PDB file of C-alpha atoms in Angstrom:
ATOM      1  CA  UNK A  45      73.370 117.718  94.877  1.00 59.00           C
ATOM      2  CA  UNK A  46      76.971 117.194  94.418  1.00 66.00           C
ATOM      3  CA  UNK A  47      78.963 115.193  97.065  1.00 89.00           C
ATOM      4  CA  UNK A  48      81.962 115.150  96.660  1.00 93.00           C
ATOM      5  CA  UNK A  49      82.800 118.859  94.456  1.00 94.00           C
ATOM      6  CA  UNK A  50      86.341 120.263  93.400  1.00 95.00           C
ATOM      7  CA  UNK A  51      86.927 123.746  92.395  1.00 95.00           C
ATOM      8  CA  UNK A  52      88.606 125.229  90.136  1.00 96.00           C
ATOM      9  CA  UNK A  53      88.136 122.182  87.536  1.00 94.00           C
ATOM     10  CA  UNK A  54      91.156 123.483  85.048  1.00 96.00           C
ATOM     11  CA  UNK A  55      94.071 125.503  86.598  1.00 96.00           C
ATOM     12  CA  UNK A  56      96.793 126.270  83.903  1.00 97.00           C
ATOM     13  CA  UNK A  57     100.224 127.619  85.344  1.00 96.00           C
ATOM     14  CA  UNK A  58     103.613 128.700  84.879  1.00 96.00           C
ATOM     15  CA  UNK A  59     106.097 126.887  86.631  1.00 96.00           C
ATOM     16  CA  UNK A  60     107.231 128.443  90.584  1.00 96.00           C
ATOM     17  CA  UNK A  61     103.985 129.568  90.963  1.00 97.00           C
ATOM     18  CA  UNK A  62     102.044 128.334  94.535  1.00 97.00           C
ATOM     19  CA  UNK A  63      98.551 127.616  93.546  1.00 97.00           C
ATOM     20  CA  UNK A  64      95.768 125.430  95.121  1.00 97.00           C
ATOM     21  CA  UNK A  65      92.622 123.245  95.062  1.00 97.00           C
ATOM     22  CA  UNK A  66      89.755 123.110  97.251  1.00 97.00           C
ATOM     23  CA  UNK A  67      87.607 120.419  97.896  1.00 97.00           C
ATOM     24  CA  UNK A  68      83.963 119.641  99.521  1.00 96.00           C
ATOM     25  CA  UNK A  69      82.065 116.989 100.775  1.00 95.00           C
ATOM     26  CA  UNK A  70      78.836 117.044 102.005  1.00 94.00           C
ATOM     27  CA  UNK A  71      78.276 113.262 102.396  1.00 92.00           C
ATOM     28  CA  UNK A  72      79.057 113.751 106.393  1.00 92.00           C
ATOM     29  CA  UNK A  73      82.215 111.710 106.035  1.00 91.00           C
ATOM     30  CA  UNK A  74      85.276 111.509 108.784  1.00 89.00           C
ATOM     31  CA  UNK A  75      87.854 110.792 105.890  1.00 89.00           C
ATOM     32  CA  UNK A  76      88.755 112.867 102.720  1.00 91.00           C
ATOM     33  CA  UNK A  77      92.163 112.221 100.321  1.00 90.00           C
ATOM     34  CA  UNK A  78      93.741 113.189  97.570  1.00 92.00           C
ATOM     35  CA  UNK A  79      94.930 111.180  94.546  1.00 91.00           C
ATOM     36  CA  UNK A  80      96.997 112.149  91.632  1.00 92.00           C
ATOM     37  CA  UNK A  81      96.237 110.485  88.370  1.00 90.00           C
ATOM     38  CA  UNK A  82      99.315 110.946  86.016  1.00 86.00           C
ATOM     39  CA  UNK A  83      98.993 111.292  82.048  1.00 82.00           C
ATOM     40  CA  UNK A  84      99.551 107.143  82.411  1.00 79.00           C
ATOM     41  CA  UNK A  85      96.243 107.102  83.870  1.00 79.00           C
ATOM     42  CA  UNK A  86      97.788 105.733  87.375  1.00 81.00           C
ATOM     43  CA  UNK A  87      95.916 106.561  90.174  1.00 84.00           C
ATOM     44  CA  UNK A  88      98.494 107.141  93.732  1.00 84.00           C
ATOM     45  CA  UNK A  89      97.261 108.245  97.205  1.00 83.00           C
ATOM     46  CA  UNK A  90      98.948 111.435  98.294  1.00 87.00           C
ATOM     47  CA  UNK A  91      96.885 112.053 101.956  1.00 85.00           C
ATOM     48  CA  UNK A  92      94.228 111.252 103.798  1.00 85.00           C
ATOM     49  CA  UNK A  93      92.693 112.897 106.560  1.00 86.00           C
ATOM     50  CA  UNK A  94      90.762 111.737 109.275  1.00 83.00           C
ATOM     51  CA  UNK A  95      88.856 114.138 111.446  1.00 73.00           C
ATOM     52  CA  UNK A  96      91.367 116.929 110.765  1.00 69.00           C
ATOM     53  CA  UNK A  97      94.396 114.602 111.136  1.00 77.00           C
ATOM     54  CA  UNK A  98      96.647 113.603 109.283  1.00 79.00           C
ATOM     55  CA  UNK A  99      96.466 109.371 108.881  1.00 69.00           C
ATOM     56  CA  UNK A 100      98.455 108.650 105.398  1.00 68.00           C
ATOM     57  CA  UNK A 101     100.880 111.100 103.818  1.00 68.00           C
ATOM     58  CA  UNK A 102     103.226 108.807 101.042  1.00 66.00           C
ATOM     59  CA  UNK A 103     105.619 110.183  99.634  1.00 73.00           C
ATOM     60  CA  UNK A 104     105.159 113.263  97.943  1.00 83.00           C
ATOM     61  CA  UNK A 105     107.339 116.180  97.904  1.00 88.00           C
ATOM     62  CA  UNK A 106     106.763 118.413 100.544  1.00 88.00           C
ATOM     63  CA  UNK A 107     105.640 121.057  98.248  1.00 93.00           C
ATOM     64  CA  UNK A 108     102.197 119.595  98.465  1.00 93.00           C
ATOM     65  CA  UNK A 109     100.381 120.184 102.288  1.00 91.00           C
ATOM     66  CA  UNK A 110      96.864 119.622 102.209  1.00 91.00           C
ATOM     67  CA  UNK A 111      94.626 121.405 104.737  1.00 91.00           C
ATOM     68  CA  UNK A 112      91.922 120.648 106.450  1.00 89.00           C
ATOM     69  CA  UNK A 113      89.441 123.491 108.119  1.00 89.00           C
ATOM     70  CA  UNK A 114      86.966 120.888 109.115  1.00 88.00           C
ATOM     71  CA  UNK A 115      85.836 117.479 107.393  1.00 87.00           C
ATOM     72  CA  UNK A 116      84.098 118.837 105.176  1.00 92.00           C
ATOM     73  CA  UNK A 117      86.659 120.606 103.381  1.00 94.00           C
ATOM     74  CA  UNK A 118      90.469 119.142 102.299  1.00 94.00           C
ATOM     75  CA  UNK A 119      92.642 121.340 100.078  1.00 95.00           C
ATOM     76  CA  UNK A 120      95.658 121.156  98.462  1.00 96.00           C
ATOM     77  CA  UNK A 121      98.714 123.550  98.599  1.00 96.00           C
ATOM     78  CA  UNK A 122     101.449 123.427  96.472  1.00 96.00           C
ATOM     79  CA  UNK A 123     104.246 125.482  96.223  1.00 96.00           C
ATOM     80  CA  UNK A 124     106.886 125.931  93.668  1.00 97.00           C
ATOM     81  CA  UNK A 125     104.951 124.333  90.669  1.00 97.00           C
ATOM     82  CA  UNK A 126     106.960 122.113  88.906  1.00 96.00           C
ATOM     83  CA  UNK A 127     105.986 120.433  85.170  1.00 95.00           C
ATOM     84  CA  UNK A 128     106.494 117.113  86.519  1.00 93.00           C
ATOM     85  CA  UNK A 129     103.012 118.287  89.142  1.00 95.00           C
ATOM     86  CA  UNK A 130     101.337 118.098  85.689  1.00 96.00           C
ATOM     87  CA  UNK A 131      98.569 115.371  86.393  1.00 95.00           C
ATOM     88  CA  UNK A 132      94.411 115.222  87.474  1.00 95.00           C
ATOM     89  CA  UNK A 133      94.239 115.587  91.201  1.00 96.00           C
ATOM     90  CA  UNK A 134      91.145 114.012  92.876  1.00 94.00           C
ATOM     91  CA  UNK A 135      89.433 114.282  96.163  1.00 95.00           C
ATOM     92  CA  UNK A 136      87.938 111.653  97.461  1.00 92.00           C
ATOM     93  CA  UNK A 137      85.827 111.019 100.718  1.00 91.00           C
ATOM     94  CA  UNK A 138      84.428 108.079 102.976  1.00 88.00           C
ATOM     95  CA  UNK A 139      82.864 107.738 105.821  1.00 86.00           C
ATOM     96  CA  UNK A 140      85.929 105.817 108.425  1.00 76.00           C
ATOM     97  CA  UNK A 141      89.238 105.707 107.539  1.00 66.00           C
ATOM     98  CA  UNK A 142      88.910 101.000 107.561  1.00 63.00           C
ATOM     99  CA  UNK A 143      89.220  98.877 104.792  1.00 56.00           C
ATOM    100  CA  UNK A 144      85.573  98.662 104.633  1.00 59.00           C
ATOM    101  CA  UNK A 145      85.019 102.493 103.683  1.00 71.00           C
ATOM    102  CA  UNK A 146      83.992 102.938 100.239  1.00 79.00           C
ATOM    103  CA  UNK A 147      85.886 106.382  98.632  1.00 83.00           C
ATOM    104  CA  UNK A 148      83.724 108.160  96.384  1.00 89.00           C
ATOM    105  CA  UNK A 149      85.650 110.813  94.230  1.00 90.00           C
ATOM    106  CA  UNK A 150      85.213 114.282  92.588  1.00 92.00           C
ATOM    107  CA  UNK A 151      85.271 115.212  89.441  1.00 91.00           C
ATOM    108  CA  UNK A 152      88.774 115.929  89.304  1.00 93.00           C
ATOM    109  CA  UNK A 153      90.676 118.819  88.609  1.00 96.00           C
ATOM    110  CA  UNK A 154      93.814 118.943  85.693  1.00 95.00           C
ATOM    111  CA  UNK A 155      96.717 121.071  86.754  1.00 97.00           C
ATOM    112  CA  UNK A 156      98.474 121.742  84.065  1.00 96.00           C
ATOM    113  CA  UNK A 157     102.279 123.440  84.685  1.00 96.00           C
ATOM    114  CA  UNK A 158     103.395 125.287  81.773  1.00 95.00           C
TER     115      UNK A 158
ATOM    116  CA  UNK B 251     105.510  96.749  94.340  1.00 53.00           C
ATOM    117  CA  UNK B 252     102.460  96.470  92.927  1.00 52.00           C
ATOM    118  CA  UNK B 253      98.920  95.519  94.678  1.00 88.00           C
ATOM    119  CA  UNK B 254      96.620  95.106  91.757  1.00 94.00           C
ATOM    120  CA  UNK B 255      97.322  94.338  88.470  1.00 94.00           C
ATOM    121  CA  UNK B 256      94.954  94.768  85.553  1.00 95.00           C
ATOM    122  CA  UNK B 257      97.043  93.026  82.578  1.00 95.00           C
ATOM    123  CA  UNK B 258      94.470  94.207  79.595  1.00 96.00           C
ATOM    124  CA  UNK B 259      95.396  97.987  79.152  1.00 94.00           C
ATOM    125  CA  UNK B 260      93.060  98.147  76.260  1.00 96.00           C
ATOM    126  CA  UNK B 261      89.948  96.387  75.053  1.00 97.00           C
ATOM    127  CA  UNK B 262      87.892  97.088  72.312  1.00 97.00           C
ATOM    128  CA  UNK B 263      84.094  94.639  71.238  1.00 97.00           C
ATOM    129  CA  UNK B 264      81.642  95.293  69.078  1.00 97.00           C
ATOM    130  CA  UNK B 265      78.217  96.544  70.618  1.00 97.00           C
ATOM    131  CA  UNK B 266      76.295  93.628  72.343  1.00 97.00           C
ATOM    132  CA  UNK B 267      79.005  91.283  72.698  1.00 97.00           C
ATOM    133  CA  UNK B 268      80.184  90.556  76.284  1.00 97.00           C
ATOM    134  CA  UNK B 269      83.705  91.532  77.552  1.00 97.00           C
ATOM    135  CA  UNK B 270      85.431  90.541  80.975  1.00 97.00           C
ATOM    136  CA  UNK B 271      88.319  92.688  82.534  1.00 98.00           C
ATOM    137  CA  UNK B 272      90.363  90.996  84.355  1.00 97.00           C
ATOM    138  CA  UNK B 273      91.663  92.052  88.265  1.00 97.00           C
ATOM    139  CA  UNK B 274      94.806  90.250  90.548  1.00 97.00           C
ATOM    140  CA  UNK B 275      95.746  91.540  93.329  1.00 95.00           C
ATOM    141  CA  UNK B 276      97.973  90.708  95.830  1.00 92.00           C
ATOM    142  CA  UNK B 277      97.718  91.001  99.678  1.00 89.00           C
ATOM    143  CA  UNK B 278      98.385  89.440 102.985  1.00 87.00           C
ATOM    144  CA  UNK B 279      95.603  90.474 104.982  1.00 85.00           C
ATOM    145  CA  UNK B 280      93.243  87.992 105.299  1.00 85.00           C
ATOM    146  CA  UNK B 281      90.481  91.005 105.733  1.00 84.00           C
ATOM    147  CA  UNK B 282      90.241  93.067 102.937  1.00 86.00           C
ATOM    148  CA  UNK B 283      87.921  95.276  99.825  1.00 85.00           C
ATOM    149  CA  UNK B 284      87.651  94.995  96.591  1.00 89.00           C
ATOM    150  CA  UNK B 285      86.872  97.542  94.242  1.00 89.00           C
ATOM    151  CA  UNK B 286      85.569  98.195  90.835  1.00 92.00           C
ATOM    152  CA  UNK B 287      85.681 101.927  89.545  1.00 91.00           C
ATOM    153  CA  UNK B 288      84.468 103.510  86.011  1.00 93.00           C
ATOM    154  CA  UNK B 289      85.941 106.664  84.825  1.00 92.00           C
ATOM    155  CA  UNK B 290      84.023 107.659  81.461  1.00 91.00           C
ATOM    156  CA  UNK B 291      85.609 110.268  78.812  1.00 89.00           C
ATOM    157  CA  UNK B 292      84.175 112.609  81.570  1.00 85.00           C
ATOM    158  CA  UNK B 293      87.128 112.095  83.822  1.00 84.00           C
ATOM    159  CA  UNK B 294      85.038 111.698  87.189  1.00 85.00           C
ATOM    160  CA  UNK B 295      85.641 108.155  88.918  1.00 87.00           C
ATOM    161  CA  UNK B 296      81.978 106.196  89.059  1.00 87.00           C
ATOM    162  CA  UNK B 297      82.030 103.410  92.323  1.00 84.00           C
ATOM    163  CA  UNK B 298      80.602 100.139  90.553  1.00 87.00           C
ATOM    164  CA  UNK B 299      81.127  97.488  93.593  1.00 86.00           C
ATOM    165  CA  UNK B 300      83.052  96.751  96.972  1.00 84.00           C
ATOM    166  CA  UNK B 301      83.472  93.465  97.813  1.00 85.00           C
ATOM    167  CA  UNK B 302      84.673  91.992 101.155  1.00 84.00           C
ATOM    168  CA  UNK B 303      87.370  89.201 101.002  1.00 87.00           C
ATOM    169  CA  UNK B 304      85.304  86.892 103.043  1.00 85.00           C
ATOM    170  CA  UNK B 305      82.359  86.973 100.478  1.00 80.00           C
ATOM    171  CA  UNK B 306      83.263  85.256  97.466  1.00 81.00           C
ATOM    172  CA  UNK B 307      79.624  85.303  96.418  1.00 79.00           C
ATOM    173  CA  UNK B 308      79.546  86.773  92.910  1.00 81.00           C
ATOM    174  CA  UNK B 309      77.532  89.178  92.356  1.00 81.00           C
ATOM    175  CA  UNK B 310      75.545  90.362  89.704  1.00 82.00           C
ATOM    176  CA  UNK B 311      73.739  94.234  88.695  1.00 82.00           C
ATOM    177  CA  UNK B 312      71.886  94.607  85.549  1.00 89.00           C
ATOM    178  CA  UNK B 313      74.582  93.735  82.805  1.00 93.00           C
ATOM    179  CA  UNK B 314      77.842  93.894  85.081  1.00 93.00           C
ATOM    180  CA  UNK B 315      78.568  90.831  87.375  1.00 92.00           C
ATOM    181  CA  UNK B 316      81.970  90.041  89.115  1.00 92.00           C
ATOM    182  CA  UNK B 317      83.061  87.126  89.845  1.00 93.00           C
ATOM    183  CA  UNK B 318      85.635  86.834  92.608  1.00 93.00           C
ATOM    184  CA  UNK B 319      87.948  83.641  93.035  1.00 93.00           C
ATOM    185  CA  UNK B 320      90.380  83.996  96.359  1.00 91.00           C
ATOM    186  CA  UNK B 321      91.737  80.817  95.252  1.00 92.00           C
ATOM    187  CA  UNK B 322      93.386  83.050  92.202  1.00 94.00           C
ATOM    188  CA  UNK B 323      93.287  86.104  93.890  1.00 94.00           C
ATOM    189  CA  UNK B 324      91.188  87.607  90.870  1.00 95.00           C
ATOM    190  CA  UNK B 325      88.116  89.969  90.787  1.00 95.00           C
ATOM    191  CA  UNK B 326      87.057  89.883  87.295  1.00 96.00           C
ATOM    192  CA  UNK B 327      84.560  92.248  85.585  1.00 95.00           C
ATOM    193  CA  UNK B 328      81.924  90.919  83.103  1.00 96.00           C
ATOM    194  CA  UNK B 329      79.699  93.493  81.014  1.00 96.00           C
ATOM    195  CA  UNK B 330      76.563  91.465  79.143  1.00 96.00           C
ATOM    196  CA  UNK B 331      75.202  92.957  75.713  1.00 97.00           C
ATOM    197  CA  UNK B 332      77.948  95.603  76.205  1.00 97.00           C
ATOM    198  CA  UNK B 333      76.921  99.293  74.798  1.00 97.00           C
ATOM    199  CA  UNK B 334      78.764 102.213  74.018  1.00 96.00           C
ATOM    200  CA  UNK B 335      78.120 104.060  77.052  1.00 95.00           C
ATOM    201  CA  UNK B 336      80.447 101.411  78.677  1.00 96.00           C
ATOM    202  CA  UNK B 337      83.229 102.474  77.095  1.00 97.00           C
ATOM    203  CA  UNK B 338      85.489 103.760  79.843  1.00 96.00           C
ATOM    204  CA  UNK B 339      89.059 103.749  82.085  1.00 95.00           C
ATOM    205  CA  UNK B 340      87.434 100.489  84.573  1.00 97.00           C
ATOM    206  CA  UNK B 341      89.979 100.586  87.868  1.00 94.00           C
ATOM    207  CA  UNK B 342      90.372  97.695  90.018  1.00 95.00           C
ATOM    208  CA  UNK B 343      91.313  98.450  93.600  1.00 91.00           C
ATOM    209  CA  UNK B 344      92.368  96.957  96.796  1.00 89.00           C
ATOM    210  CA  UNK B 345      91.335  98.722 100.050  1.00 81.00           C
ATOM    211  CA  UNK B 346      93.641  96.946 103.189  1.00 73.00           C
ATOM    212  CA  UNK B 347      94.387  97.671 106.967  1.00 63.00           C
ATOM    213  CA  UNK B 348      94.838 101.301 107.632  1.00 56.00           C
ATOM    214  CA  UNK B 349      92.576 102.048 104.890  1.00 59.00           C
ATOM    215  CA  UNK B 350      95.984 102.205 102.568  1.00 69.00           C
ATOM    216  CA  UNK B 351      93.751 102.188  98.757  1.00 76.00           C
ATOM    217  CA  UNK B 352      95.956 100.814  95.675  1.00 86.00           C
ATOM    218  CA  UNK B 353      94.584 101.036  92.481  1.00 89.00           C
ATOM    219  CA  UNK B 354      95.572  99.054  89.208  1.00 92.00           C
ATOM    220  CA  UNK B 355      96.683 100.678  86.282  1.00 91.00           C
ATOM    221  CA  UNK B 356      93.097 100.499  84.495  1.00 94.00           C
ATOM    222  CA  UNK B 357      91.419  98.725  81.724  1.00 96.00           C
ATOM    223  CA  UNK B 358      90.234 100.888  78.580  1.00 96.00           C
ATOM    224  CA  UNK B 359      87.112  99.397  77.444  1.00 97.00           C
ATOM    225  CA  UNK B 360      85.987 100.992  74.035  1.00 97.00           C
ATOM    226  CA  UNK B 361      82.791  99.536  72.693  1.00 97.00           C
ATOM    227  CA  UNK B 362      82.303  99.898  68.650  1.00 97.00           C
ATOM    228  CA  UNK B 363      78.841 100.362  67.837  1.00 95.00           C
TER     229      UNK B 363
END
């Protein structure tokens, strides 16, 4: 069974185009994020939600609004591709939002903006 | 700035020999997680271990151990009898207050059979 599952796993795009990325968990977990991974290999928080709210959102453009049905589920939105949104986006869940939660991740899914 | 620093961006050993990847971070909090990840050719990020800052017992699983030193504010990574299969994108991380995550910049660990 898969716990933490992204779809689609390769999205190719052209540029301006609003595309996005679901995610599902079905560990039971309060807390689900998202993390880009650039071609550098860096990994950076973009949100995290806990129970349906909103608890981090750094900086990303505003482009990018994640959504959250339920806790199961945490997708991303973004609008206006750019090439720079070029990356591996990963979803990641745990079961609080402390310092004690353990994340565990996707698979990952590569956006590439063309 | 950065949290977590993983100085050896690549690392390659010979099959069987041992290899250590090296983790500082840097925090305030005196309550805080450590965090080993693996992310094989695959792409999908593998949890290793999570390590609480007031437990600087090292710990040991199979052929990994880490050792953790607050004194240096290192979490270091040691593979035994290393085999290919190892060979991998290994991400420290710090987990802190508010659940904000930071992850180093990764170690690539290719083992030569």
């Amino acid at each position: 069974d898969t716990a933490v599952s992204q779809t689609p796993k390769y999205l190719v795009t052209q540029m301006g185009n609003d595309k996005s990325i679901k995610c599902e968990q079905n560990l039971g977990h309060d807390t689900m994020y998202w993390y880009k991974q650039d071609s550098k290999k860096f990994l950076k928080i973009m949100f995290s939600y806990n129970n349906k709210e909103l608890i981090i959102n750094e900086t990303v453009p505003n482009r990018f609004s994640p959504k959250s049905p339920d806790k199961a589920h945490l997708n991303l939105h973004i609008n206006s591709l750019e090439l720079g949104d070029s990356a591996v986006y990963f979803c990641a869940s745990s079961q609080g939002a402390g310092v004690l939660d353990t994340q565990y991740f996707g698979p990952g899914t590569r956006l590439t903006v063309l | 700035a950065q949290k977590v620093t993983q100085a050896q961006t690549e690392i390659s050993v010979v099959e069987k020999e041992d290899v250590t990847l090296d983790c500082v971070y840097e925090t305030r909090d005196t309550t805080y997680y450590l965090f080993w990840y693996k992310q094989p050719p695959s792409g999908e990020l593998v949890f290793l271990i999570r390590r609480n800052s007031f437990d600087e017992q090292n710990e040991i699983s199979g052929r990994y151990s880490w050792n953790f030193q607050k004194s240096t504010s290192s979490f270091n990574f040691t593979i035994t009898a290393s085999q290919v299969v190892d060979s991998a994108v290994y991400f420290c991380a710090l987990s802190k207050k508010g659940n904000q995550f930071y992850f180093g910049t990764g170690t690539s660990l290719t083992v030569i059979p």
